[in-house]
Amino acid sequence: RKEVEQDPGPFNVPEGATVAFNCTYSNSASQSFFWYRQDCRKEPKLLMSVYSSGNEDGRFTAQLNRASQYISLLIRDSKLSDSATYLCVVKDSNYQLIWGAGTKLIIKP
Amino acid sequence: EAQVTQNPRYLITVTGKKLTVTCSQNMNHEYMSWYRQDPGLGLRQIYYSMNVEVTDKGDVPEGYKVSRKEKRNFPLILESPSPNQTSLYFCSSSPHRDSYGGYTFGSGTRLTVV
């Protein structure tokens, strides 16, 4: 079983729609959580950290459910420029980052 | 501009020919690490360094070496590359290992070993 699991997609979504990704992690002692965005053949870039109470940044909302060990990312009013691979990342108790393989999102006009 | 700089961006080499991928950061970060990214897998850590002259193995260190003689530089060395080291490599840095914020990544090095 992978330590951080994501649906690889691709998710094909029309522009303007709302899309949600989930990610599950296996280590209950994990300390912090992130969503990164990676464009094709480019480096990952931090999209947002995920806080226990949930947090929002514009059209993006992240939620953490520690009891069920999953993290979610919601994108509202999706734009063509949101097309990318979204990486779920968990920092474990040894401060090591554990990366999911990513979910590919394709926004269609 | 705060950044992590990796070179080269693309490299094709032959089995057994030693190579070095350079990584430099201008943010005075203490923590630096190297990752490889392969299709269908998450990024996997090769080596990391918590400060000058302090390096340690990540999850997939076999076939790689690193050094951290200066705070800004963290080169990745493949003494005898093999085809299974064909991959996309990223260098990253952060202020400290336990920094809450995210890591800054270089633009990546696409290595092909034939």
PDB file of C-alpha atoms in Angstrom:
ATOM      1  CA  ARG A   1       0.000   0.000   0.000  1.00  0.00           C
ATOM      2  CA  LYS A   2       1.348   3.422  -0.935  1.00  0.00           C
ATOM      3  CA  GLU A   3       1.858   5.846   1.937  1.00  0.00           C
ATOM      4  CA  VAL A   4       0.049   8.644   0.089  1.00  0.00           C
ATOM      5  CA  GLU A   5      -2.568   7.657  -2.451  1.00  0.00           C
ATOM      6  CA  GLN A   6      -4.270   9.742  -5.087  1.00  0.00           C
ATOM      7  CA  ASP A   7      -6.559   8.951  -7.995  1.00  0.00           C
ATOM      8  CA  PRO A   8      -4.275   9.488 -11.010  1.00  0.00           C
ATOM      9  CA  GLY A   9      -7.126  10.750 -13.221  1.00  0.00           C
ATOM     10  CA  PRO A  10      -7.157  12.389 -15.629  1.00  0.00           C
ATOM     11  CA  PHE A  11     -10.165  14.408 -14.588  1.00  0.00           C
ATOM     12  CA  ASN A  12     -11.678  16.080 -17.646  1.00  0.00           C
ATOM     13  CA  VAL A  13     -13.750  19.012 -16.429  1.00  0.00           C
ATOM     14  CA  PRO A  14     -15.525  21.820 -18.305  1.00  0.00           C
ATOM     15  CA  GLU A  15     -14.415  25.354 -17.615  1.00  0.00           C
ATOM     16  CA  GLY A  16     -16.361  26.922 -14.766  1.00  0.00           C
ATOM     17  CA  ALA A  17     -17.126  23.641 -13.036  1.00  0.00           C
ATOM     18  CA  THR A  18     -16.206  22.690  -9.488  1.00  0.00           C
ATOM     19  CA  VAL A  19     -13.797  19.809  -9.065  1.00  0.00           C
ATOM     20  CA  ALA A  20     -12.637  17.981  -5.949  1.00  0.00           C
ATOM     21  CA  PHE A  21      -9.651  15.714  -5.342  1.00  0.00           C
ATOM     22  CA  ASN A  22      -9.071  13.434  -2.414  1.00  0.00           C
ATOM     23  CA  CYS A  23      -5.872  12.013  -1.056  1.00  0.00           C
ATOM     24  CA  THR A  24      -5.409   9.398   1.669  1.00  0.00           C
ATOM     25  CA  TYR A  25      -2.344   8.858   3.829  1.00  0.00           C
ATOM     26  CA  SER A  26      -1.341   5.851   5.893  1.00  0.00           C
ATOM     27  CA  ASN A  27       0.775   7.308   8.698  1.00  0.00           C
ATOM     28  CA  SER A  28      -1.451   8.603  11.482  1.00  0.00           C
ATOM     29  CA  ALA A  29       1.531  10.425  13.017  1.00  0.00           C
ATOM     30  CA  SER A  30       1.872  12.687   9.973  1.00  0.00           C
ATOM     31  CA  GLN A  31       2.384  16.269  10.990  1.00  0.00           C
ATOM     32  CA  SER A  32       1.637  18.607   8.141  1.00  0.00           C
ATOM     33  CA  PHE A  33      -0.006  18.513   4.771  1.00  0.00           C
ATOM     34  CA  PHE A  34       0.302  20.326   1.481  1.00  0.00           C
ATOM     35  CA  TRP A  35      -1.047  20.533  -2.024  1.00  0.00           C
ATOM     36  CA  TYR A  36       1.450  21.227  -4.790  1.00  0.00           C
ATOM     37  CA  ARG A  37       0.746  21.964  -8.405  1.00  0.00           C
ATOM     38  CA  GLN A  38       2.959  20.649 -11.199  1.00  0.00           C
ATOM     39  CA  ASP A  39       2.660  21.759 -14.791  1.00  0.00           C
ATOM     40  CA  CYS A  40       3.837  19.386 -17.497  1.00  0.00           C
ATOM     41  CA  ARG A  41       7.600  18.834 -17.295  1.00  0.00           C
ATOM     42  CA  LYS A  42       7.987  21.645 -14.753  1.00  0.00           C
ATOM     43  CA  GLU A  43       8.898  21.724 -11.080  1.00  0.00           C
ATOM     44  CA  PRO A  44       6.278  21.305  -8.337  1.00  0.00           C
ATOM     45  CA  LYS A  45       5.097  24.543  -6.786  1.00  0.00           C
ATOM     46  CA  LEU A  46       3.366  24.934  -3.465  1.00  0.00           C
ATOM     47  CA  LEU A  47      -0.334  25.612  -3.956  1.00  0.00           C
ATOM     48  CA  MET A  48      -1.377  25.694  -0.326  1.00  0.00           C
ATOM     49  CA  SER A  49      -0.733  24.215   3.065  1.00  0.00           C
ATOM     50  CA  VAL A  50      -3.612  22.324   4.663  1.00  0.00           C
ATOM     51  CA  TYR A  51      -4.636  23.254   8.179  1.00  0.00           C
ATOM     52  CA  SER A  52      -6.687  21.184  10.587  1.00  0.00           C
ATOM     53  CA  SER A  53      -9.570  23.630  10.521  1.00  0.00           C
ATOM     54  CA  GLY A  54      -9.578  23.770   6.734  1.00  0.00           C
ATOM     55  CA  ASN A  55      -8.465  26.764   4.754  1.00  0.00           C
ATOM     56  CA  GLU A  56      -9.357  28.703   1.661  1.00  0.00           C
ATOM     57  CA  ASP A  57      -7.316  30.682  -0.834  1.00  0.00           C
ATOM     58  CA  GLY A  58      -9.477  32.308  -3.466  1.00  0.00           C
ATOM     59  CA  ARG A  59     -11.131  29.569  -5.518  1.00  0.00           C
ATOM     60  CA  PHE A  60      -9.208  26.832  -3.688  1.00  0.00           C
ATOM     61  CA  THR A  61     -10.331  25.142  -0.476  1.00  0.00           C
ATOM     62  CA  ALA A  62      -8.347  22.492   1.379  1.00  0.00           C
ATOM     63  CA  GLN A  63      -9.714  20.218   4.088  1.00  0.00           C
ATOM     64  CA  LEU A  64      -8.027  17.762   6.435  1.00  0.00           C
ATOM     65  CA  ASN A  65      -9.756  14.851   8.136  1.00  0.00           C
ATOM     66  CA  ARG A  66      -7.281  13.356  10.600  1.00  0.00           C
ATOM     67  CA  ALA A  67      -9.680  10.692  11.855  1.00  0.00           C
ATOM     68  CA  SER A  68     -10.139   9.269   8.356  1.00  0.00           C
ATOM     69  CA  GLN A  69      -6.642  10.242   7.224  1.00  0.00           C
ATOM     70  CA  TYR A  70      -7.594  12.059   4.106  1.00  0.00           C
ATOM     71  CA  ILE A  71      -7.021  15.472   2.583  1.00  0.00           C
ATOM     72  CA  SER A  72      -9.153  17.142  -0.014  1.00  0.00           C
ATOM     73  CA  LEU A  73      -8.762  19.987  -2.475  1.00  0.00           C
ATOM     74  CA  LEU A  74     -11.747  21.780  -3.981  1.00  0.00           C
ATOM     75  CA  ILE A  75     -11.413  24.092  -6.977  1.00  0.00           C
ATOM     76  CA  ARG A  76     -14.394  26.317  -7.740  1.00  0.00           C
ATOM     77  CA  ASP A  77     -15.095  28.087 -11.023  1.00  0.00           C
ATOM     78  CA  SER A  78     -12.261  26.208 -12.729  1.00  0.00           C
ATOM     79  CA  LYS A  79     -10.138  28.032 -15.321  1.00  0.00           C
ATOM     80  CA  LEU A  80      -8.230  26.688 -18.292  1.00  0.00           C
ATOM     81  CA  SER A  81      -5.061  27.679 -16.444  1.00  0.00           C
ATOM     82  CA  ASP A  82      -5.931  25.259 -13.629  1.00  0.00           C
ATOM     83  CA  SER A  83      -4.992  22.359 -15.927  1.00  0.00           C
ATOM     84  CA  ALA A  84      -2.067  20.660 -14.198  1.00  0.00           C
ATOM     85  CA  THR A  85      -1.187  17.724 -11.989  1.00  0.00           C
ATOM     86  CA  TYR A  86      -2.022  18.216  -8.315  1.00  0.00           C
ATOM     87  CA  LEU A  87       0.292  16.541  -5.838  1.00  0.00           C
ATOM     88  CA  CYS A  88      -0.721  15.652  -2.302  1.00  0.00           C
ATOM     89  CA  VAL A  89       2.205  15.817   0.136  1.00  0.00           C
ATOM     90  CA  VAL A  90       2.433  14.720   3.746  1.00  0.00           C
ATOM     91  CA  LYS A  91       5.240  15.533   6.154  1.00  0.00           C
ATOM     92  CA  ASP A  92       5.800  12.647   8.538  1.00  0.00           C
ATOM     93  CA  SER A  93       7.014  12.679  12.142  1.00  0.00           C
ATOM     94  CA  ASN A  94      10.632  12.592  10.903  1.00  0.00           C
ATOM     95  CA  TYR A  95       9.968  15.749   8.857  1.00  0.00           C
ATOM     96  CA  GLN A  96      10.293  13.790   5.631  1.00  0.00           C
ATOM     97  CA  LEU A  97       7.982  14.707   2.762  1.00  0.00           C
ATOM     98  CA  ILE A  98       5.976  11.800   1.362  1.00  0.00           C
ATOM     99  CA  TRP A  99       4.561  12.532  -2.085  1.00  0.00           C
ATOM    100  CA  GLY A 100       1.522  11.187  -3.840  1.00  0.00           C
ATOM    101  CA  ALA A 101       1.875  10.361  -7.525  1.00  0.00           C
ATOM    102  CA  GLY A 102      -0.527  13.168  -8.435  1.00  0.00           C
ATOM    103  CA  THR A 103      -3.945  13.693  -9.996  1.00  0.00           C
ATOM    104  CA  LYS A 104      -4.040  15.084 -13.504  1.00  0.00           C
ATOM    105  CA  LEU A 105      -6.670  17.742 -14.169  1.00  0.00           C
ATOM    106  CA  ILE A 106      -7.664  18.867 -17.662  1.00  0.00           C
ATOM    107  CA  ILE A 107      -9.995  21.839 -17.943  1.00  0.00           C
ATOM    108  CA  LYS A 108     -11.815  21.969 -21.273  1.00  0.00           C
ATOM    109  CA  PRO A 109     -13.295  25.140 -22.806  1.00  0.00           C
TER     110      PRO A 109
ATOM    111  CA  GLU B   1      14.955  36.738  -7.275  1.00  0.00           C
ATOM    112  CA  ALA B   2      14.846  33.912  -4.738  1.00  0.00           C
ATOM    113  CA  GLN B   3      15.419  30.686  -6.573  1.00  0.00           C
ATOM    114  CA  VAL B   4      16.946  27.245  -6.823  1.00  0.00           C
ATOM    115  CA  THR B   5      19.061  26.798  -9.943  1.00  0.00           C
ATOM    116  CA  GLN B   6      19.779  23.400 -11.431  1.00  0.00           C
ATOM    117  CA  ASN B   7      22.017  22.565 -14.344  1.00  0.00           C
ATOM    118  CA  PRO B   8      21.857  21.100 -16.860  1.00  0.00           C
ATOM    119  CA  ARG B   9      18.153  20.999 -17.780  1.00  0.00           C
ATOM    120  CA  TYR B  10      18.620  18.060 -20.119  1.00  0.00           C
ATOM    121  CA  LEU B  11      21.388  15.471 -20.203  1.00  0.00           C
ATOM    122  CA  ILE B  12      21.872  12.358 -22.305  1.00  0.00           C
ATOM    123  CA  THR B  13      24.818  10.213 -21.310  1.00  0.00           C
ATOM    124  CA  VAL B  14      26.158   6.712 -21.684  1.00  0.00           C
ATOM    125  CA  THR B  15      26.281   3.996 -19.065  1.00  0.00           C
ATOM    126  CA  GLY B  16      29.252   4.338 -16.750  1.00  0.00           C
ATOM    127  CA  LYS B  17      30.258   7.905 -17.570  1.00  0.00           C
ATOM    128  CA  LYS B  18      30.444   9.949 -14.382  1.00  0.00           C
ATOM    129  CA  LEU B  19      28.269  13.040 -14.254  1.00  0.00           C
ATOM    130  CA  THR B  20      27.369  15.828 -11.861  1.00  0.00           C
ATOM    131  CA  VAL B  21      24.140  17.781 -11.672  1.00  0.00           C
ATOM    132  CA  THR B  22      24.603  21.113  -9.949  1.00  0.00           C
ATOM    133  CA  CYS B  23      22.144  22.806  -7.596  1.00  0.00           C
ATOM    134  CA  SER B  24      22.471  26.247  -6.075  1.00  0.00           C
ATOM    135  CA  GLN B  25      20.109  28.337  -3.934  1.00  0.00           C
ATOM    136  CA  ASN B  26      20.325  32.027  -3.049  1.00  0.00           C
ATOM    137  CA  MET B  27      17.958  32.073  -0.068  1.00  0.00           C
ATOM    138  CA  ASN B  28      20.448  31.078   2.646  1.00  0.00           C
ATOM    139  CA  HIS B  29      18.403  27.931   3.277  1.00  0.00           C
ATOM    140  CA  GLU B  30      19.874  25.311   5.556  1.00  0.00           C
ATOM    141  CA  TYR B  31      17.945  22.337   4.212  1.00  0.00           C
ATOM    142  CA  MET B  32      18.444  21.004   0.702  1.00  0.00           C
ATOM    143  CA  SER B  33      17.468  17.731  -0.926  1.00  0.00           C
ATOM    144  CA  TRP B  34      17.404  15.813  -4.176  1.00  0.00           C
ATOM    145  CA  TYR B  35      14.424  13.947  -5.569  1.00  0.00           C
ATOM    146  CA  ARG B  36      13.748  11.811  -8.574  1.00  0.00           C
ATOM    147  CA  GLN B  37      10.371  11.619 -10.273  1.00  0.00           C
ATOM    148  CA  ASP B  38       9.277   8.625 -12.336  1.00  0.00           C
ATOM    149  CA  PRO B  39       5.937   8.016 -14.097  1.00  0.00           C
ATOM    150  CA  GLY B  40       3.216   6.733 -11.776  1.00  0.00           C
ATOM    151  CA  LEU B  41       5.302   7.344  -8.661  1.00  0.00           C
ATOM    152  CA  GLY B  42       5.513  10.242  -6.268  1.00  0.00           C
ATOM    153  CA  LEU B  43       8.738  12.150  -5.874  1.00  0.00           C
ATOM    154  CA  ARG B  44      11.263  10.029  -4.049  1.00  0.00           C
ATOM    155  CA  GLN B  45      14.023  11.532  -1.968  1.00  0.00           C
ATOM    156  CA  ILE B  46      17.573  10.543  -2.889  1.00  0.00           C
ATOM    157  CA  TYR B  47      19.686  12.474  -0.384  1.00  0.00           C
ATOM    158  CA  TYR B  48      19.213  15.442   1.861  1.00  0.00           C
ATOM    159  CA  SER B  49      21.378  17.882   3.773  1.00  0.00           C
ATOM    160  CA  MET B  50      20.439  19.719   6.946  1.00  0.00           C
ATOM    161  CA  ASN B  51      23.416  22.049   6.779  1.00  0.00           C
ATOM    162  CA  VAL B  52      26.983  22.406   5.555  1.00  0.00           C
ATOM    163  CA  GLU B  53      28.869  19.114   5.787  1.00  0.00           C
ATOM    164  CA  VAL B  54      25.737  17.301   7.027  1.00  0.00           C
ATOM    165  CA  THR B  55      24.192  14.904   4.510  1.00  0.00           C
ATOM    166  CA  ASP B  56      22.059  11.790   4.847  1.00  0.00           C
ATOM    167  CA  LYS B  57      20.386   9.164   2.719  1.00  0.00           C
ATOM    168  CA  GLY B  58      16.810   9.438   1.593  1.00  0.00           C
ATOM    169  CA  ASP B  59      14.645   6.620   0.291  1.00  0.00           C
ATOM    170  CA  VAL B  60      16.575   5.789  -2.890  1.00  0.00           C
ATOM    171  CA  PRO B  61      20.278   6.668  -2.389  1.00  0.00           C
ATOM    172  CA  GLU B  62      21.849   3.736  -4.270  1.00  0.00           C
ATOM    173  CA  GLY B  63      24.053   4.863  -7.138  1.00  0.00           C
ATOM    174  CA  TYR B  64      24.185   8.506  -6.041  1.00  0.00           C
ATOM    175  CA  LYS B  65      26.527  10.704  -4.034  1.00  0.00           C
ATOM    176  CA  VAL B  66      26.190  14.253  -2.755  1.00  0.00           C
ATOM    177  CA  SER B  67      28.311  16.845  -1.035  1.00  0.00           C
ATOM    178  CA  ARG B  68      27.560  20.053   0.866  1.00  0.00           C
ATOM    179  CA  LYS B  69      30.778  22.036   1.160  1.00  0.00           C
ATOM    180  CA  GLU B  70      29.004  25.391   0.993  1.00  0.00           C
ATOM    181  CA  LYS B  71      25.557  26.349   2.159  1.00  0.00           C
ATOM    182  CA  ARG B  72      24.329  27.407  -1.274  1.00  0.00           C
ATOM    183  CA  ASN B  73      25.483  24.384  -3.321  1.00  0.00           C
ATOM    184  CA  PHE B  74      24.355  20.770  -3.224  1.00  0.00           C
ATOM    185  CA  PRO B  75      25.587  18.816  -6.271  1.00  0.00           C
ATOM    186  CA  LEU B  76      24.310  15.359  -7.156  1.00  0.00           C
ATOM    187  CA  ILE B  77      26.950  12.954  -8.438  1.00  0.00           C
ATOM    188  CA  LEU B  78      26.383   9.768 -10.407  1.00  0.00           C
ATOM    189  CA  GLU B  79      29.706   7.940 -10.391  1.00  0.00           C
ATOM    190  CA  SER B  80      28.652   5.219 -12.834  1.00  0.00           C
ATOM    191  CA  PRO B  81      25.218   5.968 -14.276  1.00  0.00           C
ATOM    192  CA  SER B  82      22.975   3.115 -15.368  1.00  0.00           C
ATOM    193  CA  PRO B  83      19.795   3.113 -17.490  1.00  0.00           C
ATOM    194  CA  ASN B  84      17.593   2.694 -14.395  1.00  0.00           C
ATOM    195  CA  GLN B  85      18.739   6.150 -13.318  1.00  0.00           C
ATOM    196  CA  THR B  86      16.976   7.655 -16.305  1.00  0.00           C
ATOM    197  CA  SER B  87      14.545  10.010 -14.606  1.00  0.00           C
ATOM    198  CA  LEU B  88      13.510  13.592 -13.895  1.00  0.00           C
ATOM    199  CA  TYR B  89      15.538  15.034 -11.023  1.00  0.00           C
ATOM    200  CA  PHE B  90      14.647  17.941  -8.785  1.00  0.00           C
ATOM    201  CA  CYS B  91      16.686  19.809  -6.221  1.00  0.00           C
ATOM    202  CA  SER B  92      14.838  21.642  -3.480  1.00  0.00           C
ATOM    203  CA  SER B  93      15.543  23.837  -0.479  1.00  0.00           C
ATOM    204  CA  SER B  94      13.754  25.171   2.573  1.00  0.00           C
ATOM    205  CA  PRO B  95      14.869  27.267   5.551  1.00  0.00           C
ATOM    206  CA  HIS B  96      14.998  24.216   7.843  1.00  0.00           C
ATOM    207  CA  ARG B  97      13.913  20.612   7.654  1.00  0.00           C
ATOM    208  CA  ASP B  98      11.007  21.255   9.993  1.00  0.00           C
ATOM    209  CA  SER B  99       9.899  24.495   8.340  1.00  0.00           C
ATOM    210  CA  TYR B 100       6.142  24.520   8.119  1.00  0.00           C
ATOM    211  CA  GLY B 101       6.103  26.136   4.737  1.00  0.00           C
ATOM    212  CA  GLY B 102       6.679  24.435   1.438  1.00  0.00           C
ATOM    213  CA  TYR B 103       9.891  23.738  -0.362  1.00  0.00           C
ATOM    214  CA  THR B 104      11.303  25.659  -3.333  1.00  0.00           C
ATOM    215  CA  PHE B 105      12.283  23.518  -6.292  1.00  0.00           C
ATOM    216  CA  GLY B 106      14.705  23.918  -9.139  1.00  0.00           C
ATOM    217  CA  SER B 107      13.437  23.605 -12.715  1.00  0.00           C
ATOM    218  CA  GLY B 108      14.480  19.981 -12.973  1.00  0.00           C
ATOM    219  CA  THR B 109      17.050  17.938 -14.866  1.00  0.00           C
ATOM    220  CA  ARG B 110      15.829  15.343 -17.325  1.00  0.00           C
ATOM    221  CA  LEU B 111      18.512  12.653 -17.429  1.00  0.00           C
ATOM    222  CA  THR B 112      18.642   9.858 -19.984  1.00  0.00           C
ATOM    223  CA  VAL B 113      21.238   7.112 -19.581  1.00  0.00           C
ATOM    224  CA  VAL B 114      21.689   4.919 -22.655  1.00  0.00           C
TER     225      VAL B 114
END
